[in-house]
Amino acid sequence: MLESTHESIISTENLKASLNKSCDSATVNRWSVDEIVALFELPFSDLMHQAQTVHRANFDPNAVQVSTLLSIKTGGCSEDCGYCPQAARYHTDVEAEPLMKLDDVLAAAQEAKNNGASRFCMGAAWRGPKQRDLEPVLKMIAEVKAMGLETCATLGMLKDGQAEQLKEAGLDYYNHNLDTAPEFYGDVITTRTYQDRLETLDRVRSVDINVCCGGIIGMGESRNQRAGLLAQLANMERPPESVPINLLTQVEGTPLHGTDELDPIEFVRTIAAARITMPQSFVRLSAGRQSMHEGIQALCFIAGANSIFYGEKLLTTGNPEAETDKKLFAKLGINKI
Ligand code: SAM
Ligand code: DTB
Ligand code: SF4
């Protein structure tokens, strides 16, 4: 009894500290990796209580933003990301396809809108767009935006001038993930550096496009490294507006296939730590939902996740059916935004 009172006093102190940190958006190094590890190590109920409190101070706790993804250019990618079924060098079931036609993209966007998505995210399996690739994508962005949807694109690394063109076309969000902690990164990807990723994120920020940046967990990283990823994100001069937390979807033929499965409670803890360290960001429960029990998804929403990918496909792998998500939202009293 005494011990549990003591725990809750510690937890209240931590909570005050995290609420104070959240007010100071100009500072970098808001969170040390050790402080984030300490969040992970809290008793589960204390962690959830802190995360809910931070969540409620910043968001409607019953509203979840929904984005629909479309792979506009699938497979055949030159990079070696160890998790990715679209890398040309791995033997997976994904076949390389050319860039989709504008009308097909618009038809998919219309369907997403009819199903209640507020944002449409277009993904391309490129190291980065060549100028001749970017032009048709700019047209897609402008037309999807004209349909009244928010636009998001994930096209790889951006070169000089490309972020400006995306902004001009009406792009609202650019997704580019750090994927993991700097110390683990080289175990997963060798064809582009952490610094390359940070530079693309700077280009996106510099033209005032919203940043969507997160990572993947369950790749064999340690808890320290999960905390290290969150520290990188939370300590950005402006933390990302949107933080996708993906659970590795293991695909046969990729180097990370066969990695030990992450404990689902550790996944929930990661969502909670993301919520506490990035109080004003949308935290997206991203890849991995198809294999996740609805009870774990519910815990993720309590832990502060307030965005999902909606629609039966992510890029190349499956996602829960829209009907299944509608039922889950109804059961939990969640409203889509
Ligand atoms: N090619 C571009 C790039 O890498 O930036 C854009 C598309 S890429 C598929 C977008 C993100 O999807 C990756 O950064 C990674 O975080 C995530 N992703 C890819 N494969 C995944 C998998 N098997 N499980 C979970 N997330 C994955
Ligand atoms: C993100 O962080 N997750 C999405 C989106 N950004 C582009 C992609 C998940 C991909 C999962 C594997 C696949 O479907 O190919
Ligand atoms: Fe290519 Fe992106 Fe997949 Fe890496 S994550 S292999 S860059 S499509």
Coordinates of N, CA and C in Angstrom, one line a residue, residues 126-294:
W126 N 10.8 5.3 -54.0 CA 11.9 5.9 -54.6 C 12.9 6.2 -53.6
R127 N 14.2 6.3 -54.0 CA 15.2 6.9 -53.1 C 14.9 8.4 -52.9
G128 N 14.5 8.9 -54.0 CA 14.0 10.3 -54.0 C 13.5 10.6 -55.4
P129 N 12.6 11.6 -55.6 CA 12.0 11.8 -56.9 C 13.0 12.5 -57.9
K130 N 13.1 12.0 -59.1 CA 13.8 12.7 -60.2 C 12.8 13.8 -60.6
Q131 N 13.3 14.9 -61.3 CA 12.4 16.0 -61.7 C 11.3 15.5 -62.6
R132 N 11.6 14.5 -63.5 CA 10.6 14.1 -64.4 C 9.5 13.2 -63.6
D133 N 9.9 12.7 -62.5 CA 8.9 11.9 -61.7 C 8.1 12.9 -60.9
L134 N 8.7 14.0 -60.4 CA 8.0 14.9 -59.5 C 6.9 15.6 -60.2
E135 N 7.0 15.9 -61.5 CA 6.0 16.7 -62.1 C 4.6 16.1 -62.1
P136 N 4.5 14.8 -62.6 CA 3.1 14.2 -62.5 C 2.6 14.1 -61.0
V137 N 3.5 14.0 -60.1 CA 3.1 13.9 -58.7 C 2.6 15.3 -58.2
L138 N 3.2 16.4 -58.7 CA 2.7 17.7 -58.3 C 1.2 17.9 -58.8
K139 N 1.0 17.4 -60.0 CA -0.4 17.4 -60.5 C -1.4 16.6 -59.6
M140 N -0.9 15.4 -59.2 CA -1.8 14.6 -58.3 C -2.1 15.4 -57.0
I141 N -1.1 16.0 -56.5 CA -1.3 16.7 -55.2 C -2.3 17.8 -55.4
A142 N -2.1 18.6 -56.4 CA -3.0 19.8 -56.7 C -4.4 19.3 -56.8
E143 N -4.6 18.2 -57.5 CA -6.0 17.8 -57.8 C -6.6 17.1 -56.6
V144 N -5.8 16.4 -55.8 CA -6.4 15.8 -54.6 C -6.8 16.9 -53.6
K145 N -5.9 17.9 -53.5 CA -6.2 19.0 -52.7 C -7.5 19.7 -53.1
A146 N -7.7 19.8 -54.4 CA -8.9 20.5 -54.9 C -10.1 19.7 -54.6
M147 N -10.0 18.4 -54.3 CA -11.2 17.6 -53.9 C -11.6 17.8 -52.5
G148 N -10.8 18.6 -51.8 CA -11.1 19.0 -50.4 C -10.5 18.0 -49.4
L149 N -9.5 17.3 -49.8 CA -8.7 16.4 -48.9 C -7.4 17.1 -48.5
E150 N -6.9 16.8 -47.3 CA -5.6 17.2 -47.0 C -4.6 16.3 -47.7
T151 N -3.5 16.8 -48.1 CA -2.6 16.0 -48.9 C -1.3 15.7 -48.1
C152 N -0.8 14.5 -48.4 CA 0.4 14.0 -47.8 C 1.2 13.2 -48.8
A153 N 2.5 13.4 -48.9 CA 3.3 12.6 -49.8 C 4.5 12.0 -49.1
T154 N 5.0 10.8 -49.5 CA 6.2 10.3 -49.0 C 6.9 9.7 -50.2
L155 N 8.0 10.5 -50.7 CA 8.6 10.2 -52.0 C 10.1 9.9 -51.8
G156 N 10.6 9.9 -50.6 CA 12.0 9.7 -50.3 C 12.7 11.0 -50.1
M157 N 14.0 11.0 -50.4 CA 14.8 12.2 -50.1 C 14.6 13.3 -51.1
L158 N 14.5 14.6 -50.6 CA 14.2 15.7 -51.5 C 15.5 16.5 -51.7
K159 N 15.6 16.9 -53.0 CA 16.8 17.8 -53.4 C 16.4 19.2 -53.4
D160 N 17.4 20.1 -53.6 CA 17.2 21.5 -53.6 C 16.0 21.9 -54.5
G161 N 15.1 22.7 -54.0 CA 14.0 23.2 -54.9 C 12.8 22.3 -54.9
Q162 N 12.9 21.0 -54.5 CA 11.8 20.1 -54.6 C 10.7 20.4 -53.6
A163 N 11.1 20.7 -52.3 CA 10.1 21.0 -51.3 C 9.3 22.2 -51.7
E164 N 10.0 23.2 -52.3 CA 9.3 24.4 -52.7 C 8.2 24.1 -53.8
Q165 N 8.5 23.1 -54.7 CA 7.6 22.8 -55.7 C 6.4 22.0 -55.1
L166 N 6.7 21.2 -54.1 CA 5.6 20.5 -53.4 C 4.7 21.5 -52.6
K167 N 5.3 22.4 -52.0 CA 4.5 23.4 -51.3 C 3.6 24.2 -52.3
E168 N 4.2 24.6 -53.4 CA 3.4 25.3 -54.4 C 2.2 24.5 -54.9
A169 N 2.4 23.2 -55.0 CA 1.3 22.3 -55.5 C 0.2 22.2 -54.5
G170 N 0.5 22.5 -53.2 CA -0.6 22.5 -52.2 C -0.4 21.3 -51.2
L171 N 0.9 20.8 -51.1 CA 1.1 19.7 -50.2 C 1.0 20.2 -48.7
D172 N 0.2 19.5 -48.0 CA 0.0 19.8 -46.5 C 1.0 19.1 -45.6
Y173 N 1.4 17.9 -45.9 CA 2.3 17.1 -45.0 C 3.3 16.3 -45.9
Y174 N 4.5 16.2 -45.4 CA 5.5 15.3 -46.1 C 5.9 14.3 -45.1
N175 N 5.8 13.0 -45.4 CA 6.2 11.9 -44.5 C 7.6 11.5 -44.9
H176 N 8.5 11.6 -43.9 CA 9.8 11.0 -44.1 C 10.3 10.6 -42.7
N177 N 10.5 9.3 -42.5 CA 10.7 8.8 -41.1 C 12.2 8.7 -40.8
L178 N 12.5 8.9 -39.5 CA 13.9 8.6 -39.0 C 14.0 7.1 -38.8
D179 N 12.9 6.4 -38.7 CA 12.9 5.0 -38.6 C 13.3 4.4 -37.3
T180 N 14.5 4.8 -36.8 CA 15.0 4.2 -35.5 C 16.0 5.2 -34.9
A181 N 16.6 4.7 -33.8 CA 17.6 5.5 -33.1 C 18.9 5.6 -34.0
P182 N 19.7 6.7 -33.9 CA 20.9 6.8 -34.7 C 21.8 5.5 -34.5
E183 N 21.9 5.0 -33.3 CA 22.9 3.9 -33.1 C 22.4 2.6 -33.7
F184 N 21.2 2.4 -34.0 CA 20.7 1.2 -34.6 C 20.5 1.3 -36.1
Y185 N 20.4 2.5 -36.5 CA 20.1 2.8 -37.9 C 20.9 2.0 -38.9
G186 N 22.3 2.0 -38.7 CA 23.2 1.3 -39.6 C 22.9 -0.2 -39.7
D187 N 22.3 -0.8 -38.7 CA 21.9 -2.2 -38.8 C 20.8 -2.5 -39.7
V188 N 20.1 -1.4 -40.1 CA 18.8 -1.6 -40.9 C 19.0 -1.0 -42.3
I189 N 19.7 0.1 -42.4 CA 19.8 0.8 -43.7 C 21.2 1.2 -44.0
T190 N 21.7 1.0 -45.2 CA 23.1 1.5 -45.4 C 23.2 2.4 -46.6
T191 N 22.1 2.5 -47.4 CA 22.2 3.3 -48.6 C 21.8 4.7 -48.5
R192 N 21.4 5.2 -47.3 CA 21.2 6.6 -47.0 C 21.5 6.8 -45.5
T193 N 22.0 7.9 -45.1 CA 22.4 8.1 -43.7 C 21.3 8.8 -42.9
Y194 N 21.4 8.8 -41.6 CA 20.5 9.5 -40.7 C 20.5 11.0 -41.1
Q195 N 21.8 11.5 -41.4 CA 21.9 12.9 -41.7 C 21.2 13.3 -43.0
D196 N 21.2 12.3 -44.0 CA 20.4 12.6 -45.2 C 18.9 12.8 -44.8
R197 N 18.4 12.0 -43.9 CA 17.0 12.1 -43.5 C 16.7 13.4 -42.9
L198 N 17.7 13.8 -42.0 CA 17.5 15.1 -41.2 C 17.5 16.2 -42.2
E199 N 18.3 16.1 -43.3 CA 18.4 17.2 -44.2 C 17.1 17.3 -45.0
T200 N 16.5 16.2 -45.4 CA 15.2 16.3 -46.1 C 14.1 16.9 -45.2
L201 N 14.2 16.5 -43.9 CA 13.2 17.1 -43.0 C 13.4 18.6 -42.8
D202 N 14.6 19.0 -42.9 CA 14.9 20.5 -42.8 C 14.3 21.2 -44.0
R203 N 14.5 20.6 -45.2 CA 13.9 21.2 -46.4 C 12.4 21.3 -46.3
V204 N 11.8 20.3 -45.8 CA 10.3 20.3 -45.6 C 9.9 21.4 -44.7
R205 N 10.6 21.5 -43.5 CA 10.3 22.5 -42.5 C 10.5 23.9 -43.1
S206 N 11.5 24.1 -43.9 CA 11.9 25.4 -44.4 C 10.9 26.0 -45.3
V207 N 10.0 25.2 -45.9 CA 9.0 25.7 -46.8 C 7.6 25.7 -46.1
D208 N 7.6 25.3 -44.8 CA 6.4 25.4 -44.0 C 5.4 24.3 -44.5
I209 N 5.9 23.2 -44.9 CA 5.0 22.0 -45.0 C 5.0 21.3 -43.7
N210 N 3.9 20.8 -43.3 CA 3.8 20.0 -42.0 C 4.7 18.8 -42.1
V211 N 5.4 18.5 -41.0 CA 6.3 17.3 -41.0 C 5.6 16.1 -40.4
C212 N 5.6 15.0 -41.1 CA 5.1 13.7 -40.6 C 6.4 12.8 -40.5
C213 N 6.8 12.5 -39.3 CA 8.0 11.8 -39.1 C 7.9 10.9 -37.9
G214 N 8.2 9.6 -38.1 CA 8.2 8.7 -37.0 C 9.2 7.6 -37.2
G215 N 8.8 6.4 -36.9 CA 9.7 5.2 -37.1 C 9.0 3.9 -37.0
I216 N 9.8 2.9 -36.9 CA 9.3 1.5 -36.9 C 9.9 0.9 -35.6
I217 N 9.1 0.2 -34.8 CA 9.6 -0.5 -33.7 C 9.3 -2.0 -33.9
G218 N 10.0 -2.8 -33.1 CA 9.9 -4.3 -33.3 C 10.9 -4.8 -34.4
M219 N 12.0 -4.0 -34.6 CA 13.0 -4.4 -35.6 C 14.2 -5.1 -34.9
G220 N 14.0 -5.4 -33.6 CA 15.1 -6.0 -32.8 C 15.9 -4.9 -32.0
E221 N 15.4 -3.7 -32.0 CA 16.1 -2.6 -31.3 C 15.9 -2.8 -29.8
S222 N 16.7 -2.2 -29.0 CA 16.5 -2.3 -27.5 C 15.5 -1.2 -27.1
R223 N 15.1 -1.3 -25.8 CA 14.2 -0.3 -25.3 C 14.9 1.1 -25.3
N224 N 16.2 1.1 -25.0 CA 17.0 2.3 -25.0 C 16.9 3.0 -26.4
Q225 N 16.9 2.1 -27.4 CA 16.9 2.6 -28.8 C 15.5 3.1 -29.2
R226 N 14.5 2.4 -28.6 CA 13.1 3.0 -28.9 C 13.0 4.4 -28.3
A227 N 13.6 4.5 -27.0 CA 13.6 5.8 -26.4 C 14.5 6.8 -27.2
G228 N 15.5 6.3 -27.8 CA 16.4 7.1 -28.6 C 15.7 7.7 -29.8
L229 N 14.9 6.9 -30.4 CA 14.1 7.4 -31.6 C 13.2 8.5 -31.1
L230 N 12.5 8.3 -30.0 CA 11.6 9.3 -29.5 C 12.3 10.6 -29.1
A231 N 13.5 10.5 -28.5 CA 14.3 11.6 -28.2 C 14.6 12.5 -29.4
Q232 N 15.0 11.8 -30.5 CA 15.3 12.5 -31.7 C 14.1 13.3 -32.2
L233 N 13.0 12.7 -32.1 CA 11.8 13.4 -32.6 C 11.3 14.5 -31.7
A234 N 11.3 14.2 -30.4 CA 10.8 15.2 -29.4 C 11.8 16.4 -29.3
N235 N 13.0 16.2 -29.6 CA 14.0 17.3 -29.5 C 14.2 18.1 -30.7
M236 N 13.5 17.8 -31.8 CA 13.6 18.6 -33.0 C 13.1 20.1 -32.6
E237 N 13.7 21.0 -33.3 CA 13.4 22.4 -32.9 C 11.8 22.6 -32.9
R238 N 11.2 22.1 -33.9 CA 9.7 21.9 -33.8 C 9.4 20.4 -34.0
P239 N 8.9 19.7 -32.9 CA 8.6 18.3 -33.1 C 7.6 18.1 -34.3
P240 N 7.6 17.0 -34.9 CA 6.7 16.8 -36.1 C 5.3 17.0 -35.7
E241 N 4.5 17.5 -36.6 CA 3.1 17.6 -36.4 C 2.4 16.2 -36.3
S242 N 3.0 15.3 -37.0 CA 2.4 13.9 -37.1 C 3.5 12.9 -36.9
V243 N 3.3 12.0 -36.0 CA 4.4 11.0 -35.6 C 3.8 9.6 -35.8
P244 N 4.1 9.0 -37.0 CA 3.7 7.6 -37.2 C 4.6 6.6 -36.4
I245 N 3.9 5.8 -35.6 CA 4.7 4.7 -34.9 C 4.2 3.4 -35.6
N246 N 5.1 2.9 -36.4 CA 4.9 1.6 -37.1 C 5.4 0.4 -36.3
L247 N 4.6 -0.6 -36.2 CA 5.1 -1.9 -35.7 C 5.6 -2.6 -37.0
L248 N 6.8 -3.2 -36.9 CA 7.3 -3.8 -38.1 C 6.3 -4.9 -38.6
T249 N 6.0 -4.7 -39.9 CA 5.2 -5.8 -40.6 C 6.2 -6.7 -41.3
Q250 N 6.3 -7.9 -40.8 CA 7.4 -8.7 -41.3 C 7.0 -9.4 -42.6
V251 N 7.8 -9.1 -43.6 CA 7.5 -9.7 -44.9 C 8.6 -10.6 -45.4
E252 N 8.2 -11.8 -45.8 CA 9.1 -12.8 -46.2 C 10.0 -12.3 -47.3
G253 N 11.3 -12.6 -47.2 CA 12.2 -12.2 -48.3 C 13.0 -10.9 -47.8
T254 N 12.5 -10.2 -46.8 CA 13.2 -9.0 -46.3 C 14.2 -9.5 -45.2
P255 N 15.3 -8.8 -45.0 CA 16.2 -9.2 -44.0 C 15.6 -9.3 -42.6
L256 N 14.7 -8.4 -42.3 CA 14.1 -8.4 -40.9 C 13.0 -9.4 -40.7
H257 N 12.7 -10.2 -41.7 CA 11.7 -11.3 -41.5 C 12.3 -12.3 -40.5
G258 N 11.5 -12.7 -39.6 CA 11.9 -13.6 -38.6 C 12.5 -13.0 -37.3
T259 N 12.4 -11.6 -37.2 CA 12.8 -10.9 -36.0 C 11.9 -11.3 -34.9
D260 N 12.4 -11.4 -33.7 CA 11.5 -11.7 -32.5 C 10.4 -10.6 -32.4
E261 N 9.2 -11.1 -32.2 CA 8.0 -10.2 -32.1 C 8.1 -9.3 -30.9
L262 N 7.7 -8.1 -31.1 CA 7.7 -7.2 -29.9 C 6.5 -7.5 -29.0
D263 N 6.7 -7.4 -27.7 CA 5.6 -7.6 -26.8 C 4.6 -6.5 -27.0
P264 N 3.3 -6.8 -27.1 CA 2.3 -5.7 -27.4 C 2.3 -4.6 -26.3
I265 N 2.5 -5.0 -25.1 CA 2.5 -4.0 -24.0 C 3.7 -3.0 -24.2
E266 N 4.8 -3.5 -24.7 CA 5.9 -2.6 -25.0 C 5.5 -1.6 -26.2
F267 N 4.7 -2.1 -27.1 CA 4.2 -1.2 -28.2 C 3.4 -0.1 -27.6
V268 N 2.5 -0.5 -26.7 CA 1.6 0.5 -26.0 C 2.4 1.5 -25.2
R269 N 3.5 1.0 -24.5 CA 4.3 1.9 -23.8 C 5.0 2.9 -24.7
T270 N 5.4 2.5 -25.9 CA 6.1 3.4 -26.8 C 5.1 4.5 -27.3
I271 N 3.8 4.1 -27.5 CA 2.8 5.1 -27.9 C 2.7 6.1 -26.7
A272 N 2.6 5.6 -25.5 CA 2.4 6.5 -24.3 C 3.6 7.4 -24.2
A273 N 4.8 6.9 -24.4 CA 6.0 7.8 -24.3 C 6.1 8.8 -25.4
A274 N 5.6 8.4 -26.6 CA 5.5 9.4 -27.7 C 4.5 10.5 -27.3
R275 N 3.4 10.1 -26.8 CA 2.4 11.1 -26.4 C 2.9 12.1 -25.3
I276 N 3.6 11.6 -24.3 CA 4.1 12.4 -23.2 C 5.2 13.3 -23.7
T277 N 6.1 12.8 -24.6 CA 7.2 13.6 -25.0 C 6.9 14.6 -26.2
M278 N 5.8 14.3 -26.9 CA 5.4 15.2 -28.0 C 3.9 15.5 -27.8
P279 N 3.6 16.3 -26.8 CA 2.2 16.5 -26.3 C 1.3 17.1 -27.4
Q280 N 1.9 17.9 -28.3 CA 1.0 18.5 -29.3 C 1.0 17.9 -30.7
S281 N 1.7 16.7 -30.8 CA 1.7 16.1 -32.1 C 0.6 15.0 -32.2
F282 N 0.1 14.8 -33.4 CA -0.7 13.7 -33.6 C 0.2 12.4 -33.6
V283 N -0.2 11.5 -32.8 CA 0.6 10.2 -32.7 C -0.2 9.2 -33.5
R284 N 0.4 8.7 -34.6 CA -0.4 7.7 -35.4 C 0.0 6.3 -35.2
L285 N -1.0 5.5 -34.8 CA -0.9 4.1 -34.7 C -0.9 3.6 -36.2
S286 N 0.3 3.2 -36.7 CA 0.5 3.0 -38.1 C 0.5 1.5 -38.5
A287 N 1.6 1.1 -39.2 CA 1.6 -0.3 -39.7 C 1.5 -1.2 -38.5
G288 N 1.0 -2.4 -38.7 CA 1.0 -3.4 -37.7 C -0.4 -3.6 -37.1
R289 N -1.4 -2.8 -37.4 CA -2.7 -2.9 -36.8 C -3.4 -4.2 -37.2
Q290 N -3.1 -4.7 -38.4 CA -3.9 -5.8 -38.9 C -3.7 -7.0 -37.9
S291 N -2.5 -7.1 -37.3 CA -2.2 -8.3 -36.5 C -2.4 -7.9 -35.0
M292 N -2.9 -6.8 -34.7 CA -3.0 -6.3 -33.4 C -4.4 -6.5 -32.8
H293 N -4.5 -7.2 -31.7 CA -5.8 -7.4 -31.1 C -6.5 -6.0 -30.8
E294 N -7.9 -6.0 -30.9 CA -8.5 -4.7 -30.7 C -8.3 -4.1 -29.3

